[in-house]
XYZ file of C-alpha atoms in Angstrom:
591
model
C 86.455 60.782 106.927
C 84.328 58.051 108.486
C 81.900 60.415 110.700
C 80.407 63.786 109.532
C 79.443 65.287 112.678
C 80.170 64.590 116.448
C 77.240 63.571 118.699
C 77.203 66.698 120.999
C 77.105 69.153 117.601
C 73.772 67.839 116.502
C 71.160 70.677 116.394
C 67.826 71.603 114.985
C 69.065 73.501 112.280
C 70.641 69.870 110.650
C 66.929 68.559 110.305
C 66.334 66.332 107.359
C 70.272 66.238 106.955
C 71.595 62.483 106.518
C 74.665 62.385 108.848
C 77.245 59.962 109.821
C 78.189 59.368 113.684
C 80.908 57.480 115.182
C 81.347 56.892 119.124
C 80.432 54.484 121.757
C 77.270 52.985 122.923
C 76.392 54.989 126.260
C 72.857 53.159 126.892
C 70.416 50.858 124.811
C 66.457 51.021 125.729
C 63.726 49.239 124.048
C 60.150 50.827 123.621
C 57.589 49.082 122.258
C 59.424 47.613 119.371
C 61.389 50.412 118.556
C 65.490 50.876 119.819
C 67.032 53.567 121.060
C 70.950 53.709 121.373
C 72.468 56.648 123.231
C 75.702 57.437 121.051
C 78.546 58.850 122.956
C 81.958 60.751 121.816
C 84.123 63.142 123.327
C 81.516 66.164 122.106
C 78.403 64.598 123.983
C 75.422 62.218 123.616
C 72.906 62.070 120.346
C 69.943 59.612 120.553
C 69.308 57.255 117.503
C 66.187 55.577 116.856
C 66.060 52.197 115.179
C 62.579 50.975 113.730
C 61.606 47.416 112.446
C 60.770 48.580 108.813
C 64.710 48.268 108.114
C 64.684 44.678 109.206
C 68.695 44.327 109.084
C 70.007 47.362 110.958
C 67.051 46.287 113.504
C 68.559 43.322 114.404
C 72.139 44.531 114.424
C 70.724 47.559 116.828
C 68.938 44.790 119.038
C 72.503 42.501 120.038
C 74.550 45.847 120.393
C 75.416 46.070 124.030
C 76.816 49.022 125.970
C 80.287 50.182 125.005
C 80.639 48.622 121.475
C 81.802 50.839 119.258
C 79.610 51.773 116.291
C 79.112 53.666 113.127
C 75.515 55.243 112.374
C 74.388 56.918 109.506
C 70.932 58.249 109.519
C 68.657 61.602 109.244
C 68.142 63.820 111.503
C 64.751 64.448 112.803
C 63.042 67.068 115.507
C 61.968 65.014 118.585
C 58.414 64.707 119.327
C 56.597 66.960 121.601
C 57.179 66.380 125.061
C 60.431 64.442 124.591
C 63.067 66.959 124.225
C 65.846 66.942 126.647
C 67.223 70.003 128.012
C 70.116 68.102 129.704
C 71.579 67.368 126.651
C 73.474 69.400 123.991
C 71.715 67.267 121.004
C 68.219 66.963 123.666
C 65.941 68.868 120.854
C 66.625 66.135 118.007
C 67.032 62.895 117.231
C 68.646 60.501 114.442
C 66.398 58.130 112.426
C 69.028 55.342 112.021
C 69.389 53.769 108.698
C 72.634 51.911 108.488
C 74.509 50.438 111.900
C 78.034 48.548 111.757
C 79.612 47.618 114.524
C 83.157 48.469 114.546
C 84.294 46.781 117.882
C 82.865 44.632 120.410
C 83.073 45.190 124.185
C 82.898 42.872 127.411
C 80.633 44.297 130.412
C 82.715 47.297 131.770
C 84.227 47.011 135.222
C 81.562 49.990 136.392
C 78.516 51.254 134.725
C 78.931 54.458 132.611
C 75.587 55.506 131.870
C 74.568 56.483 135.696
C 77.309 57.407 138.257
C 78.240 54.791 140.959
C 80.716 55.099 143.633
C 83.366 52.256 142.718
C 86.120 53.593 144.829
C 88.920 55.426 143.272
C 91.521 52.399 142.790
C 89.366 50.481 140.371
C 88.707 53.708 138.596
C 92.707 54.481 138.020
C 93.188 50.377 137.321
C 90.680 50.939 134.476
C 91.421 54.936 133.567
C 90.731 54.544 130.168
C 87.026 53.839 130.608
C 86.785 56.155 133.583
C 87.820 58.919 131.289
C 85.035 58.172 128.902
C 82.554 59.235 131.509
C 81.547 62.519 130.183
C 82.314 64.390 133.785
C 85.585 63.245 133.420
C 85.838 64.153 129.568
C 84.431 67.462 130.600
C 87.245 68.085 133.184
C 90.218 67.335 130.483
C 88.556 69.324 127.783
C 88.371 72.405 130.300
C 92.027 71.823 131.437
C 93.040 71.686 127.562
C 90.977 75.318 127.089
C 92.583 76.809 130.171
C 96.253 75.767 128.827
C 95.252 77.209 125.649
C 94.171 80.586 127.028
C 97.615 80.906 128.570
C 99.638 80.530 125.978
C 97.585 82.809 124.017
C 98.132 85.230 126.765
C 101.844 84.927 126.496
C 102.244 84.377 122.817
C 100.602 87.977 122.901
C 102.989 89.492 125.616
C 105.827 88.677 123.350
C 106.825 85.374 125.549
C 108.662 82.457 123.497
C 107.922 78.871 124.564
C 111.360 76.989 125.291
C 111.691 73.835 126.469
C 114.527 72.647 129.148
C 116.095 69.514 129.859
C 114.338 66.669 131.928
C 117.491 64.948 132.305
C 119.557 67.333 134.674
C 121.853 67.267 137.617
C 120.608 66.937 141.139
C 119.968 70.367 142.823
C 118.547 71.356 146.381
C 115.343 72.263 146.117
C 113.409 71.474 148.858
C 111.964 67.769 147.938
C 113.978 64.651 147.003
C 114.772 64.200 143.613
C 113.802 61.509 141.223
C 117.440 59.792 139.886
C 118.104 58.175 136.576
C 121.282 56.030 136.683
C 123.861 56.709 133.714
C 124.663 53.712 131.729
C 127.544 55.848 129.714
C 129.020 57.445 132.811
C 129.294 54.418 135.287
C 128.269 55.307 138.904
C 126.697 58.771 138.086
C 122.869 59.810 137.983
C 120.951 62.432 136.122
C 117.945 63.946 138.101
C 114.438 64.669 137.159
C 114.051 68.395 137.000
C 112.173 69.667 140.235
C 111.385 72.795 138.389
C 113.065 74.285 135.258
C 114.484 77.092 137.905
C 117.977 77.358 136.992
C 117.697 76.917 133.306
C 115.236 79.776 133.177
C 117.411 82.165 134.261
C 120.170 80.966 132.088
C 117.663 81.849 129.674
C 117.718 85.099 130.924
C 121.350 85.644 131.161
C 121.317 84.720 127.178
C 118.666 87.546 126.345
C 115.247 85.680 125.840
C 114.120 88.571 127.763
C 110.758 86.596 128.206
C 110.225 82.946 128.356
C 107.836 80.459 129.353
C 106.938 76.781 129.444
C 104.543 74.454 130.435
C 106.472 72.175 132.254
C 106.831 68.939 133.896
C 108.078 68.706 136.764
C 109.136 65.693 139.352
C 109.487 65.611 143.092
C 109.701 62.279 145.057
C 108.383 63.563 148.154
C 106.344 61.467 150.622
C 103.005 62.134 149.581
C 100.617 64.343 151.325
C 97.144 64.630 151.068
C 97.244 66.317 147.664
C 100.503 65.894 145.812
C 101.906 63.786 142.521
C 105.432 62.922 141.992
C 105.002 64.382 138.462
C 103.072 67.697 137.879
C 102.798 70.465 135.660
C 103.845 73.999 136.517
C 103.064 77.081 133.649
C 106.721 78.648 134.063
C 107.424 82.278 133.470
C 110.607 84.509 133.677
C 111.187 87.954 132.509
C 114.162 90.428 132.397
C 113.940 94.298 133.432
C 110.709 93.819 135.166
C 110.438 94.369 138.824
C 107.665 92.827 141.107
C 104.837 95.139 140.435
C 105.464 94.531 136.728
C 105.428 90.876 137.003
C 102.440 90.386 139.231
C 100.732 93.084 137.518
C 101.340 90.865 133.979
C 100.701 87.449 135.413
C 97.155 88.616 137.210
C 96.053 90.034 133.939
C 96.831 86.454 132.768
C 94.633 84.944 135.412
C 91.905 87.696 134.666
C 91.651 86.897 131.312
C 91.641 82.755 131.604
C 88.798 83.279 134.414
C 86.763 85.472 131.971
C 87.526 83.265 128.810
C 86.633 79.977 130.897
C 83.980 80.747 133.163
C 82.934 84.173 132.334
C 84.136 85.539 135.774
C 85.301 88.760 136.602
C 87.798 88.440 139.510
C 87.855 91.856 141.694
C 90.783 93.152 143.136
C 94.001 91.685 144.180
C 94.732 93.028 147.531
C 98.276 92.955 148.463
C 98.930 91.308 152.016
C 102.648 90.960 153.760
C 103.531 87.668 155.106
C 103.508 88.673 158.693
C 100.011 89.567 158.537
C 98.501 87.000 156.554
C 100.387 84.639 159.741
C 99.093 86.872 162.241
C 95.214 87.705 161.087
C 94.949 83.980 159.181
C 97.678 81.715 160.523
C 98.362 80.674 156.750
C 100.535 82.253 154.061
C 98.026 81.301 151.960
C 95.012 82.577 153.796
C 91.062 82.296 152.280
C 89.703 85.330 152.551
C 86.039 84.355 151.616
C 86.042 83.361 155.252
C 85.246 86.377 157.565
C 87.009 84.946 161.021
C 90.356 86.044 162.059
C 92.945 85.262 164.511
C 93.784 87.898 167.467
C 96.692 88.052 169.337
C 95.755 88.223 173.207
C 99.193 87.179 174.840
C 99.673 90.426 176.603
C 96.628 90.011 178.626
C 97.352 86.562 179.583
C 101.065 86.492 180.630
C 100.709 86.933 184.215
C 97.827 84.682 184.859
C 98.156 81.342 186.966
C 97.220 79.155 184.507
C 100.461 78.028 182.700
C 99.026 76.656 179.881
C 98.446 80.035 178.422
C 101.159 82.157 180.797
C 103.726 80.234 179.547
C 103.375 80.891 175.766
C 102.199 84.422 176.250
C 105.829 84.866 177.994
C 107.902 82.741 175.312
C 109.241 85.272 172.335
C 108.751 82.206 170.020
C 105.336 81.696 171.795
C 101.813 83.037 170.827
C 98.255 82.994 172.378
C 95.608 83.647 170.063
C 91.867 84.139 169.841
C 89.045 83.037 167.331
C 85.506 84.196 167.519
C 82.888 82.411 165.865
C 79.956 84.578 165.749
C 76.750 82.650 166.856
C 78.516 79.783 167.487
C 77.677 79.202 171.361
C 74.988 76.945 170.334
C 77.385 74.675 168.993
C 77.074 71.260 171.070
C 79.567 69.736 173.501
C 80.343 66.910 171.032
C 81.047 69.281 168.292
C 83.826 71.419 170.388
C 84.955 67.627 170.820
C 85.381 67.227 167.850
C 87.402 70.850 166.853
C 89.448 69.594 169.380
C 90.732 67.030 168.086
C 90.856 68.365 164.578
C 93.306 71.207 165.888
C 95.214 67.923 167.705
C 96.551 67.221 164.209
C 98.326 70.095 164.077
C 99.841 69.592 167.072
C 97.944 71.506 169.803
C 97.639 69.871 172.787
C 93.632 71.241 173.694
C 91.269 73.927 172.566
C 90.298 76.416 175.335
C 86.721 78.291 174.387
C 84.315 80.838 176.276
C 80.864 80.580 175.046
C 79.447 84.351 175.633
C 75.851 83.694 176.473
C 75.285 87.234 177.680
C 78.111 89.817 177.944
C 76.086 92.367 180.026
C 76.335 89.773 182.898
C 79.975 90.051 182.878
C 81.820 86.873 184.251
C 78.308 85.045 184.910
C 77.120 85.474 181.060
C 80.351 83.536 179.810
C 80.215 79.365 180.169
C 83.664 78.219 179.725
C 86.385 75.873 182.178
C 89.135 78.611 181.736
C 87.262 81.624 183.115
C 88.452 81.216 186.274
C 91.654 81.789 185.531
C 91.508 84.966 184.007
C 90.857 88.440 185.881
C 87.921 89.763 185.216
C 89.379 93.221 183.522
C 91.793 91.192 181.141
C 88.695 88.833 179.707
C 87.027 92.191 178.952
C 89.893 93.262 177.395
C 90.110 90.244 175.251
C 86.296 90.157 174.807
C 86.065 93.929 173.451
C 89.573 93.065 171.102
C 87.830 90.089 169.288
C 84.412 91.924 169.325
C 82.501 89.517 171.176
C 78.497 89.460 171.071
C 76.167 87.503 173.044
C 75.972 84.128 171.405
C 79.462 83.857 170.167
C 82.127 81.442 171.030
C 85.826 82.399 171.248
C 88.223 79.703 170.846
C 91.952 79.881 172.171
C 95.057 78.755 170.967
C 98.458 78.796 173.357
C 101.393 77.187 172.436
C 104.867 77.839 169.883
C 103.796 80.591 167.614
C 103.731 78.333 164.366
C 101.623 75.416 165.865
C 99.390 77.953 167.303
C 98.893 79.727 163.613
C 98.616 76.215 161.839
C 96.114 75.073 163.990
C 94.119 78.069 164.310
C 94.500 78.467 160.768
C 93.372 75.091 159.749
C 90.015 75.343 162.172
C 89.104 78.493 160.826
C 89.184 77.287 157.547
C 87.226 74.209 158.882
C 84.581 76.496 160.610
C 84.144 78.308 157.694
C 83.039 75.705 155.530
C 80.833 73.595 158.165
C 78.991 76.792 159.305
C 78.624 77.875 155.621
C 80.081 81.173 156.184
C 81.970 81.884 152.873
C 80.924 85.725 151.506
C 81.870 85.248 148.067
C 82.845 82.689 145.165
C 86.448 83.739 144.245
C 88.631 85.662 146.677
C 92.238 86.375 145.110
C 95.235 87.940 146.869
C 98.929 88.559 146.689
C 101.065 87.348 149.695
C 104.112 89.727 149.887
C 107.186 90.490 151.860
C 108.383 86.568 152.837
C 111.250 85.946 154.837
C 114.322 85.066 152.920
C 114.956 82.111 155.621
C 113.016 79.844 157.864
C 114.828 78.625 161.007
C 114.332 74.972 162.337
C 114.415 74.022 166.008
C 118.254 73.406 165.991
C 118.475 77.112 164.759
C 119.726 76.310 161.233
C 118.358 78.716 158.172
C 117.193 76.988 155.048
C 115.486 79.102 152.041
C 112.114 80.061 152.386
C 111.186 79.978 148.701
C 114.695 78.696 147.106
C 118.143 80.091 146.898
C 118.012 82.055 144.320
C 115.503 84.436 145.799
C 116.486 88.164 145.729
C 116.391 89.591 148.984
C 115.311 92.951 149.654
C 118.356 94.363 151.267
C 122.432 94.306 150.552
C 125.062 91.396 150.835
C 126.163 93.139 153.953
C 122.596 93.680 155.714
C 122.019 90.304 154.679
C 124.940 88.630 156.412
C 124.428 90.655 159.376
C 120.885 89.929 159.933
C 119.727 86.878 157.843
C 116.964 85.572 160.204
C 115.020 89.194 159.577
C 115.576 89.846 156.192
C 112.896 89.996 153.859
C 112.882 88.645 150.488
C 111.342 89.847 146.855
C 109.388 86.994 146.422
C 105.466 87.069 145.852
C 102.758 84.143 146.328
C 98.961 84.433 144.169
C 96.599 82.813 146.316
C 93.032 82.036 145.550
C 90.536 80.742 147.817
C 93.065 79.456 150.180
C 95.125 77.976 147.567
C 98.492 78.755 146.307
C 98.401 79.115 142.627
C 101.603 80.118 142.066
C 105.007 81.485 143.608
C 107.832 83.365 142.179
C 110.288 86.433 143.123
C 113.008 88.531 141.808
C 116.160 86.197 141.585
C 119.393 87.344 142.331
C 121.541 88.589 139.405
C 124.782 89.609 141.104
C 127.397 87.159 142.205
C 128.382 88.611 145.096
C 125.057 88.406 146.278
C 124.233 84.911 144.992
C 127.337 83.769 147.555
C 126.256 85.677 150.328
C 122.846 83.612 150.318
C 124.691 79.980 149.557
C 127.230 80.897 152.817
C 124.368 81.582 155.097
C 122.531 78.437 153.843
C 125.946 76.717 155.013
C 127.339 76.291 151.349
C 130.853 76.392 151.214
C 132.587 77.363 148.223
C 134.143 73.815 147.234
C 130.288 72.701 146.846
C 129.167 76.224 145.768
C 131.619 75.289 142.697
C 130.591 72.315 142.177
C 126.933 72.129 142.508
C 126.553 75.729 140.929
C 129.701 76.527 139.104
C 127.873 77.196 135.858
C 125.037 79.610 137.748
C 127.903 81.019 139.119
C 129.812 81.645 136.032
C 127.184 82.841 134.260
C 126.450 85.701 136.623
C 130.024 86.909 135.947
C 128.900 87.433 132.362
C 126.512 89.934 132.098
C 123.288 89.191 134.239
C 120.044 90.991 133.568
C 118.160 92.066 136.517
C 115.125 89.009 136.232
C 112.220 87.729 138.121
C 109.464 85.157 137.482
C 107.039 82.865 139.158
C 105.407 79.269 138.227
C 101.637 78.556 138.364
C 100.571 74.555 139.547
C 98.298 73.784 136.402
C 96.773 70.755 138.000
C 95.759 72.870 141.108
C 94.400 75.893 138.781
C 92.414 73.347 137.041
C 91.300 71.694 140.370
C 90.180 74.908 141.392
C 88.201 76.328 137.964
C 86.672 72.818 137.663
C 85.608 72.565 141.598
C 87.472 69.042 141.514
C 87.889 67.812 145.041
C 91.362 66.284 144.143
C 93.994 66.831 141.664
C 94.123 63.106 140.435
C 90.777 64.360 139.289
C 91.576 66.706 136.359
C 95.233 64.492 135.563
C 94.467 62.097 132.602
C 96.974 59.334 134.234
C 97.638 60.157 137.892
C 99.693 58.405 140.468
C 97.807 56.932 143.674
C 99.042 58.242 147.084
C 101.744 55.868 147.075
C 103.212 57.276 143.927
C 102.015 54.363 142.032
C 100.395 53.659 138.528
C 97.699 50.686 139.159
C 96.879 50.946 135.475
C 100.542 50.042 133.903
C 101.579 48.699 137.215
C 104.302 51.189 137.601
C 107.066 50.994 139.031
C 108.104 48.046 137.947
C 110.916 45.476 138.323
C 113.958 45.172 135.608
C 115.972 42.369 134.643
C 119.157 41.601 135.922
C 121.057 42.309 132.427
C 119.837 45.993 132.164
C 120.851 46.692 135.922
C 124.179 45.051 135.041
C 124.301 47.710 132.084
C 123.942 50.175 134.326
C 126.189 49.343 137.402
C 123.515 48.808 139.469
C 123.201 46.015 141.981
C 120.044 45.433 144.472
C 120.097 45.588 148.215
C 116.907 44.203 148.264
C 114.770 42.492 146.221
C 111.473 43.979 145.370
C 108.435 42.407 146.796
C 106.044 40.743 143.915
C 102.628 42.152 144.706
């Protein structure tokens, strides 16, 4: 062993012992003829003191620079009065350095590590191996490891088996685009990288494994919105002979234990909320319950007003008019209202009507708003009563297609909650249940809201006669407005699976070609089964308080799905392409 201890493990109980440390020079300071080196390793920092008495060692310490890799032997001693550093795990002691060996020299790093400097993410990702030396980055990855250990332990204790499923598989319709891998041995054909282990985990249930889990890599070639990665990790779980309540109870237990072990936080109740209620009250299928604001429907009061902006959507069966009351918001300056109007525009809203409630007792006179003149006073009073308006409030309105109103006001609700510091607690978990089976696009085509293997709450006959209103046996766990994981009871009968495929417009031939193996498996005794998958990256992000999932992934991709450190994706030489029977239509641009 080169070392006897990690830097962060040193403490006063080791006083007067001789120890050996290995690590990086975090910072170097000269103080009145004495040299101090802070040595850093995975577990923390330790201060080593070199004095001129040991001339050879002192001269070596004098030549050492930041990020040199060194081995130090010395004696642990308490720090002098007044020199104790409470911010450091080993801050009560220091090491008197006897010997110093430089194992590796370092050039000046592209950004300093001994103090935080905002160097821009591109540089940090380009030199990720250096970025990860920063104690705050190392702490996030260590916590990630602690989280996966806790999850594995819980699932192992509950008789789950860890089974790996293939990475080279075939393309299936899961919503996003597949990453394709050309096959050399079967010319002209392609493997796909899995978007999730969905079908394999169902087949494992059909094989009788009863309880399966895997911390699985998944791949999606999607246009990257705010916080998505082309490859991500999920905690994948599937069980047999358990219903929704059992699965939700079990995984809720797992998340509770995780928060207790990792953060020492007791999560409160996990309320259950139907999808329809979540959309109506919060405009989101993953509501952030820390924020007390709610959307209130008011179209019944505005259907007959002459103001077409309101009456149009109020009369449209697919329209919605909703109000959002912000307590104490009447003091909001015009510029801020304009900013919020711009913000809801991102979600397709054409504007943001508002009423400032200055003094309700004065009736219409006590209201300040460009829209009051269009609304009869009786209707106004009903609206104000319904939202619970009080003096000093502002009420925002959204009127448009239901989806746009829900998205725009739902997003505004979150933004206001943070801007005005309205959060009522630190953690607010819940389950969203009773999702629709299908969603309709503008052309009236149906697609699966979760995936086509989700069981409906009705019989195949009822499903075929009313597909648009059918509810599924799906459930999502939500925490602080982030979906932690989602799952469902799966279809375990062939007739039901075929009914769903038919509704989705997948004909008998395509069913056989793409899902023949699943339909075959369902013929040979499939148990009732279900499961869910948690997004590990997102879970770690929430627990560490990171601002992006890129902060909790060791080597993430950028927004354009590239790795600036390894320069991936890269070009391939002509010979390799020939072997794969691939000819490029466009030559890649060299950056």
